[in-house]
Amino acid sequence: MLEPEQLSLNIPDTTKPRVIIIGGGFGGINLAKKLPNKDFQVVMFDRQNYHGFWPLLYQVATAGLEPDSIAEPLRKMFGSDKYPDFHFRLVKVNGVDPVTRVVATVIGDISYDYLVIATGTKPNYFGNDQIKKFSFPLKQVPEALNLRSQILQCFEQANMTKDAEMRQALMNFVIVGAGPTGVELAGSLAEMRRHVLPTDYPGLDFGQMNIILVEGMDRVLPPMSAEASEKTYKYLKELDVDMRLGTLVSSYDGDVATLKDGEQIKTNTLIWAAGVAGALIDGLPETSVERGRILVNEYNQVLGFDNVFAIGDIAFMKTPEFPKGHPGVAQPAIQQGKLLGKNLPRLLHGEPLAPFKYKDKGSLAIIGRNRAVADLPGNLHFGGFLAWVVWLFVHVMALVGFRNKLVVLSNWAYRFFTYENGTRLIIRPFVRSGDRVRRRFIDKYEAD
Amino acid sequence: MLEPEQLSLNIPDTTKPRVIIIGGGFGGINLAKKLPNKDFQVVMFDRQNYHGFWPLLYQVATAGLEPDSIAEPLRKMFGSDKYPDFHFRLVKVNGVDPVTRVVATVIGDISYDYLVIATGTKPNYFGNDQIKKFSFPLKQVPEALNLRSQILQCFEQANMTKDAEMRQALMNFVIVGAGPTGVELAGSLAEMRRHVLPTDYPGLDFGQMNIILVEGMDRVLPPMSAEASEKTYKYLKELDVDMRLGTLVSSYDGDVATLKDGEQIKTNTLIWAAGVAGALIDGLPETSVERGRILVNEYNQVLGFDNVFAIGDIAFMKTPEFPKGHPGVAQPAIQQGKLLGKNLPRLLHGEPLAPFKYKDKGSLAIIGRNRAVADLPGNLHFGGFLAWVVWLFVHVMALVGFRNKLVVLSNWAYRFFTYENGTRLIIRPFVRSGDRVRRRFIDKYEAD
């Protein structure tokens, strides 16, 4: 591989206005799909070469799906004749200069006519570097694979220690944050505890395996309705998930998690799903940023610049209905991306822009087999089998690409009938680099 | 994770004779499936928690399949009631002592009544440490994923350099060794060059992409018949693979591969499929080892010990028909594993053992769409569409598990109709640790 100094962006010169989109998430791809290439040159930067369907990432972590099922290569998505002037570059953006209209990357700078920041979020450790070092985040594909290896290795090791206390620490799983990721992960682990793990590890007593879900608010799934929270709480109880509401994990050193009230839980695995912060980019004035997100008007324009936009999770659009901004889920990003795809041509042609109006399509969460909750528009709340069927249908249909739909459906059908999570592979016995003790052990497995 | 000192093997004590199987490859699993658990306690050690169907590994490298499709968790395979006294441990074996009848692992020693060495092979670099450091092997799942990332990153970078010479080096792929792995990989890359890559990278000229297959013998696929070699040569020519027969790569420094005749090829990617050596285990007397493999008699007994066996690629059974040992493919390992599964009970009960007789089921290799070659017993050689259909059928049927069959079939059907390799994801922009230059660049992509 070449050094950054040996590379350049190689974006063709053009007489068309150039739109640079930073990020290939839900916002970025829906914008790029709408932008007419006859009017614009479209440039997309991302540090991954794929678009991830993150709502299903937890299933990669719990050995239910492989990464290819939930990820679609960006070049495949925009490789057709419909996008003759689309240019993807796998590169890290260092910063932007909205005055000179330049984006700086690790391999060079490039000017833009329109800039769209669609960088999403990153885990928020609230300044706790120790937790950052020792916990497992679940935001990216490699992180999900790390977590999968970690979970399976814990049982391999629990099966090989005679020390009861150490075994217990290996079989305690602490999940911090009872939002959709935390809840769905807890439910998925609980189902594995019932159906898969006892057969895989007959030497272990799975009555000892604890799934501890810690949430700072007084209910699970705080973004959803009270009805959904109650049902979810009941489902998780049925699945023997140990819920600790209204408390926090104040420290974790890789061995012991300490809660706010002083309780200590020995665990080798602490999963951090407690919060996210905007993945900000250097160069915007401080006045454009509030609570780690970029302030935008109803057209997603960044305050102070009429040719700089932010969409999706990174955007903070204050409205009377959403004074704290829109929910950090896929729909606002998708809808803002699509709208901006129509507004940029209008801006180019001097036509009036359409303001963003969030259309709430409802929320869904799955806790386990036949157990899901739904909040639909019109104050419609339901759970159980019906919500579970709706969840399955919506998620399969939302996947990008026929192949992904087919493979995910095959995997789910197989799992439904066999109660098996198919992909229990410890592909990379790597763990977080901060944790040297772990690595040292792992090194002994490595091939010569 | 715990330190090795904190772990122990925890194999239950038993009054039954204990069989220790080192390795969960074709030999190991077929043996373990046959061994009656009422007569034996069966212990299996492996450094991976899955059995890999290695004949399809090259498709993981070329973005056609995901690892879960070709790998089956060993605990899943032996988790049923049929194997109540089967014990898998994910652990590295340090050595064996056939006199005291003990296997030493990184976490402790264990005695055996019968020992079966089924460790297979590892890449053979013929003592060239530089090639070992800079080349890409293709023997394990993580290696296939590394190679996939490398191939895709080469095009990402080729698309971002203005230096013609550097671009050429990124688009040159040198494959050393024209055995089944080398040939199938070359064919698969050539098909990607035709159907997938030009759409993904419209800015690159794929007339510049070279696939160079280097083979020391004077023909491709030397283990197969002359007819198969000829057909394969013709198919690879049609696919514009540049074959260099009767020559060797004598050095590779990460930038330039030098052939025996002095020719130099600039390349960032050299794939080493040139040879394998037995994955030997310390502790056997030197007299038991020849050409890196373990000498066994017709019952797979290691010379000098009646309770130590070697099966599969690691075993060297000299017979009049196979003076150099059996071919290093799946069938001898499978057949020896099955036979030993019948012979061990016979040995236990003092009955005469059955000698091994290799039943050649033929050989197949696939070069591309509608292009394959077959050597079947009875001197039957054919190629083309018919061989291709036979190849597909045999490989789907040979996969372990219904789920794998279903997912692989879905992927192949999708690929057949769309000409798309579905999984073009750069999951881990890691490359071989020896190569610091590569890592340094990659580090700039990594998340904060």
Short mmCIF file of N, CA and C in Angstrom, two decimals, chain A residues 25-28 30-31 55 117-118 293 296 298-300 310-317 319 322 324-341 356-363:
data_model
loop_
_atom_site.label_atom_id
_atom_site.label_comp_id
_atom_site.label_asym_id
_atom_site.label_seq_id
_atom_site.Cartn_x
_atom_site.Cartn_y
_atom_site.Cartn_z
N GLY A 25 -23.79 6.94 5.17
CA GLY A 25 -24.87 6.36 5.98
C GLY A 25 -26.23 6.58 5.34
N PHE A 26 -27.28 6.48 6.15
CA PHE A 26 -28.64 6.62 5.61
C PHE A 26 -28.85 7.97 4.94
N GLY A 27 -28.35 9.05 5.55
CA GLY A 27 -28.52 10.37 4.96
C GLY A 27 -27.77 10.49 3.65
N GLY A 28 -26.49 10.14 3.68
CA GLY A 28 -25.62 10.30 2.52
C GLY A 28 -26.11 9.54 1.30
N ASN A 30 -29.14 8.34 0.61
CA ASN A 30 -30.42 8.77 0.08
C ASN A 30 -30.32 10.11 -0.66
N LEU A 31 -29.42 10.95 -0.20
CA LEU A 31 -29.14 12.18 -0.94
C LEU A 31 -28.52 11.86 -2.29
N PRO A 55 -29.32 -0.97 12.18
CA PRO A 55 -30.31 -1.56 13.09
C PRO A 55 -30.13 -3.07 13.30
N ILE A 117 -22.56 17.44 5.28
CA ILE A 117 -21.95 16.66 6.36
C ILE A 117 -22.97 15.64 6.84
N ALA A 118 -22.64 14.38 6.67
CA ALA A 118 -23.57 13.29 7.02
C ALA A 118 -22.79 12.23 7.76
N ARG A 293 -23.71 18.56 18.18
CA ARG A 293 -24.33 18.39 16.87
C ARG A 293 -24.31 19.73 16.13
N VAL A 296 -28.72 23.36 12.31
CA VAL A 296 -29.17 23.60 10.93
C VAL A 296 -30.56 24.23 10.97
N GLU A 298 -34.36 24.79 8.81
CA GLU A 298 -35.34 23.81 8.31
C GLU A 298 -34.99 23.23 6.94
N TYR A 299 -33.98 23.82 6.27
CA TYR A 299 -33.51 23.27 4.99
C TYR A 299 -32.23 22.45 5.18
N ASN A 300 -31.89 22.19 6.42
CA ASN A 300 -30.64 21.50 6.78
C ASN A 300 -29.40 22.32 6.46
N ALA A 310 -25.97 19.91 6.90
CA ALA A 310 -25.77 18.73 7.74
C ALA A 310 -27.08 17.97 7.77
N ILE A 311 -27.00 16.64 7.62
CA ILE A 311 -28.22 15.82 7.62
C ILE A 311 -28.02 14.61 8.54
N GLY A 312 -29.13 14.08 9.00
CA GLY A 312 -29.09 12.87 9.82
C GLY A 312 -28.71 13.16 11.27
N ASP A 313 -28.11 12.18 11.91
CA ASP A 313 -27.81 12.27 13.34
C ASP A 313 -26.92 13.45 13.71
N ILE A 314 -26.07 13.86 12.80
CA ILE A 314 -25.12 14.94 13.12
C ILE A 314 -25.83 16.31 13.10
N ALA A 315 -27.00 16.36 12.48
CA ALA A 315 -27.73 17.63 12.35
C ALA A 315 -28.62 17.88 13.57
N PHE A 316 -28.64 19.13 13.99
CA PHE A 316 -29.48 19.52 15.14
C PHE A 316 -30.46 20.58 14.63
N MET A 317 -31.65 20.12 14.26
CA MET A 317 -32.68 21.01 13.75
C MET A 317 -33.72 21.21 14.85
N THR A 319 -37.02 22.36 16.34
CA THR A 319 -38.37 22.71 15.89
C THR A 319 -39.26 22.69 17.13
N PHE A 322 -39.79 19.20 18.04
CA PHE A 322 -38.58 18.49 18.47
C PHE A 322 -37.54 19.49 18.98
N LYS A 324 -35.31 19.19 21.10
CA LYS A 324 -33.98 18.59 21.28
C LYS A 324 -33.49 17.92 20.00
N GLY A 325 -34.12 18.25 18.89
CA GLY A 325 -33.74 17.64 17.62
C GLY A 325 -34.53 16.36 17.37
N HIS A 326 -34.41 15.85 16.17
CA HIS A 326 -35.15 14.65 15.78
C HIS A 326 -34.51 13.41 16.41
N PRO A 327 -35.28 12.33 16.53
CA PRO A 327 -34.71 11.11 17.12
C PRO A 327 -33.53 10.58 16.29
N GLY A 328 -32.57 10.00 16.97
CA GLY A 328 -31.36 9.52 16.31
C GLY A 328 -31.53 8.16 15.68
N VAL A 329 -32.48 8.06 14.78
CA VAL A 329 -32.74 6.79 14.11
C VAL A 329 -32.65 7.01 12.60
N ALA A 330 -32.92 5.94 11.86
CA ALA A 330 -32.69 6.00 10.42
C ALA A 330 -33.62 6.98 9.70
N GLN A 331 -34.90 7.03 10.11
CA GLN A 331 -35.89 7.76 9.32
C GLN A 331 -35.59 9.25 9.11
N PRO A 332 -35.25 10.03 10.16
CA PRO A 332 -34.94 11.43 9.89
C PRO A 332 -33.78 11.59 8.90
N ALA A 333 -32.77 10.73 9.01
CA ALA A 333 -31.63 10.81 8.09
C ALA A 333 -32.08 10.53 6.66
N ILE A 334 -32.87 9.46 6.51
CA ILE A 334 -33.35 9.09 5.16
C ILE A 334 -34.16 10.23 4.58
N GLN A 335 -35.10 10.76 5.37
CA GLN A 335 -36.00 11.79 4.86
C GLN A 335 -35.25 13.10 4.56
N GLN A 336 -34.29 13.44 5.42
CA GLN A 336 -33.52 14.66 5.16
C GLN A 336 -32.63 14.50 3.92
N GLY A 337 -32.07 13.29 3.74
CA GLY A 337 -31.25 13.03 2.56
C GLY A 337 -32.07 13.18 1.28
N LYS A 338 -33.26 12.56 1.31
CA LYS A 338 -34.12 12.64 0.12
C LYS A 338 -34.54 14.08 -0.18
N LEU A 339 -34.92 14.81 0.88
CA LEU A 339 -35.36 16.20 0.68
C LEU A 339 -34.23 17.05 0.12
N LEU A 340 -33.03 16.89 0.68
CA LEU A 340 -31.91 17.69 0.21
C LEU A 340 -31.58 17.36 -1.25
N GLY A 341 -31.81 16.10 -1.61
CA GLY A 341 -31.63 15.71 -3.01
C GLY A 341 -32.56 16.46 -3.94
N PHE A 356 -38.03 21.01 5.84
CA PHE A 356 -38.12 19.62 6.29
C PHE A 356 -39.27 19.45 7.27
N LYS A 357 -40.08 18.44 7.02
CA LYS A 357 -41.13 18.07 7.98
C LYS A 357 -40.99 16.57 8.22
N TYR A 358 -40.70 16.23 9.48
CA TYR A 358 -40.46 14.82 9.80
C TYR A 358 -41.76 14.04 9.77
N LYS A 359 -41.76 12.98 9.00
CA LYS A 359 -42.91 12.10 8.95
C LYS A 359 -42.58 10.86 9.79
N ASP A 360 -43.17 10.81 10.98
CA ASP A 360 -42.88 9.69 11.89
C ASP A 360 -43.54 8.43 11.37
N LYS A 361 -42.74 7.45 11.01
CA LYS A 361 -43.29 6.19 10.52
C LYS A 361 -43.42 5.17 11.64
N GLY A 362 -43.09 5.59 12.86
CA GLY A 362 -43.21 4.68 13.99
C GLY A 362 -41.89 4.05 14.37
N SER A 363 -41.89 3.35 15.49
CA SER A 363 -40.67 2.70 15.99
C SER A 363 -40.97 1.25 16.32
#
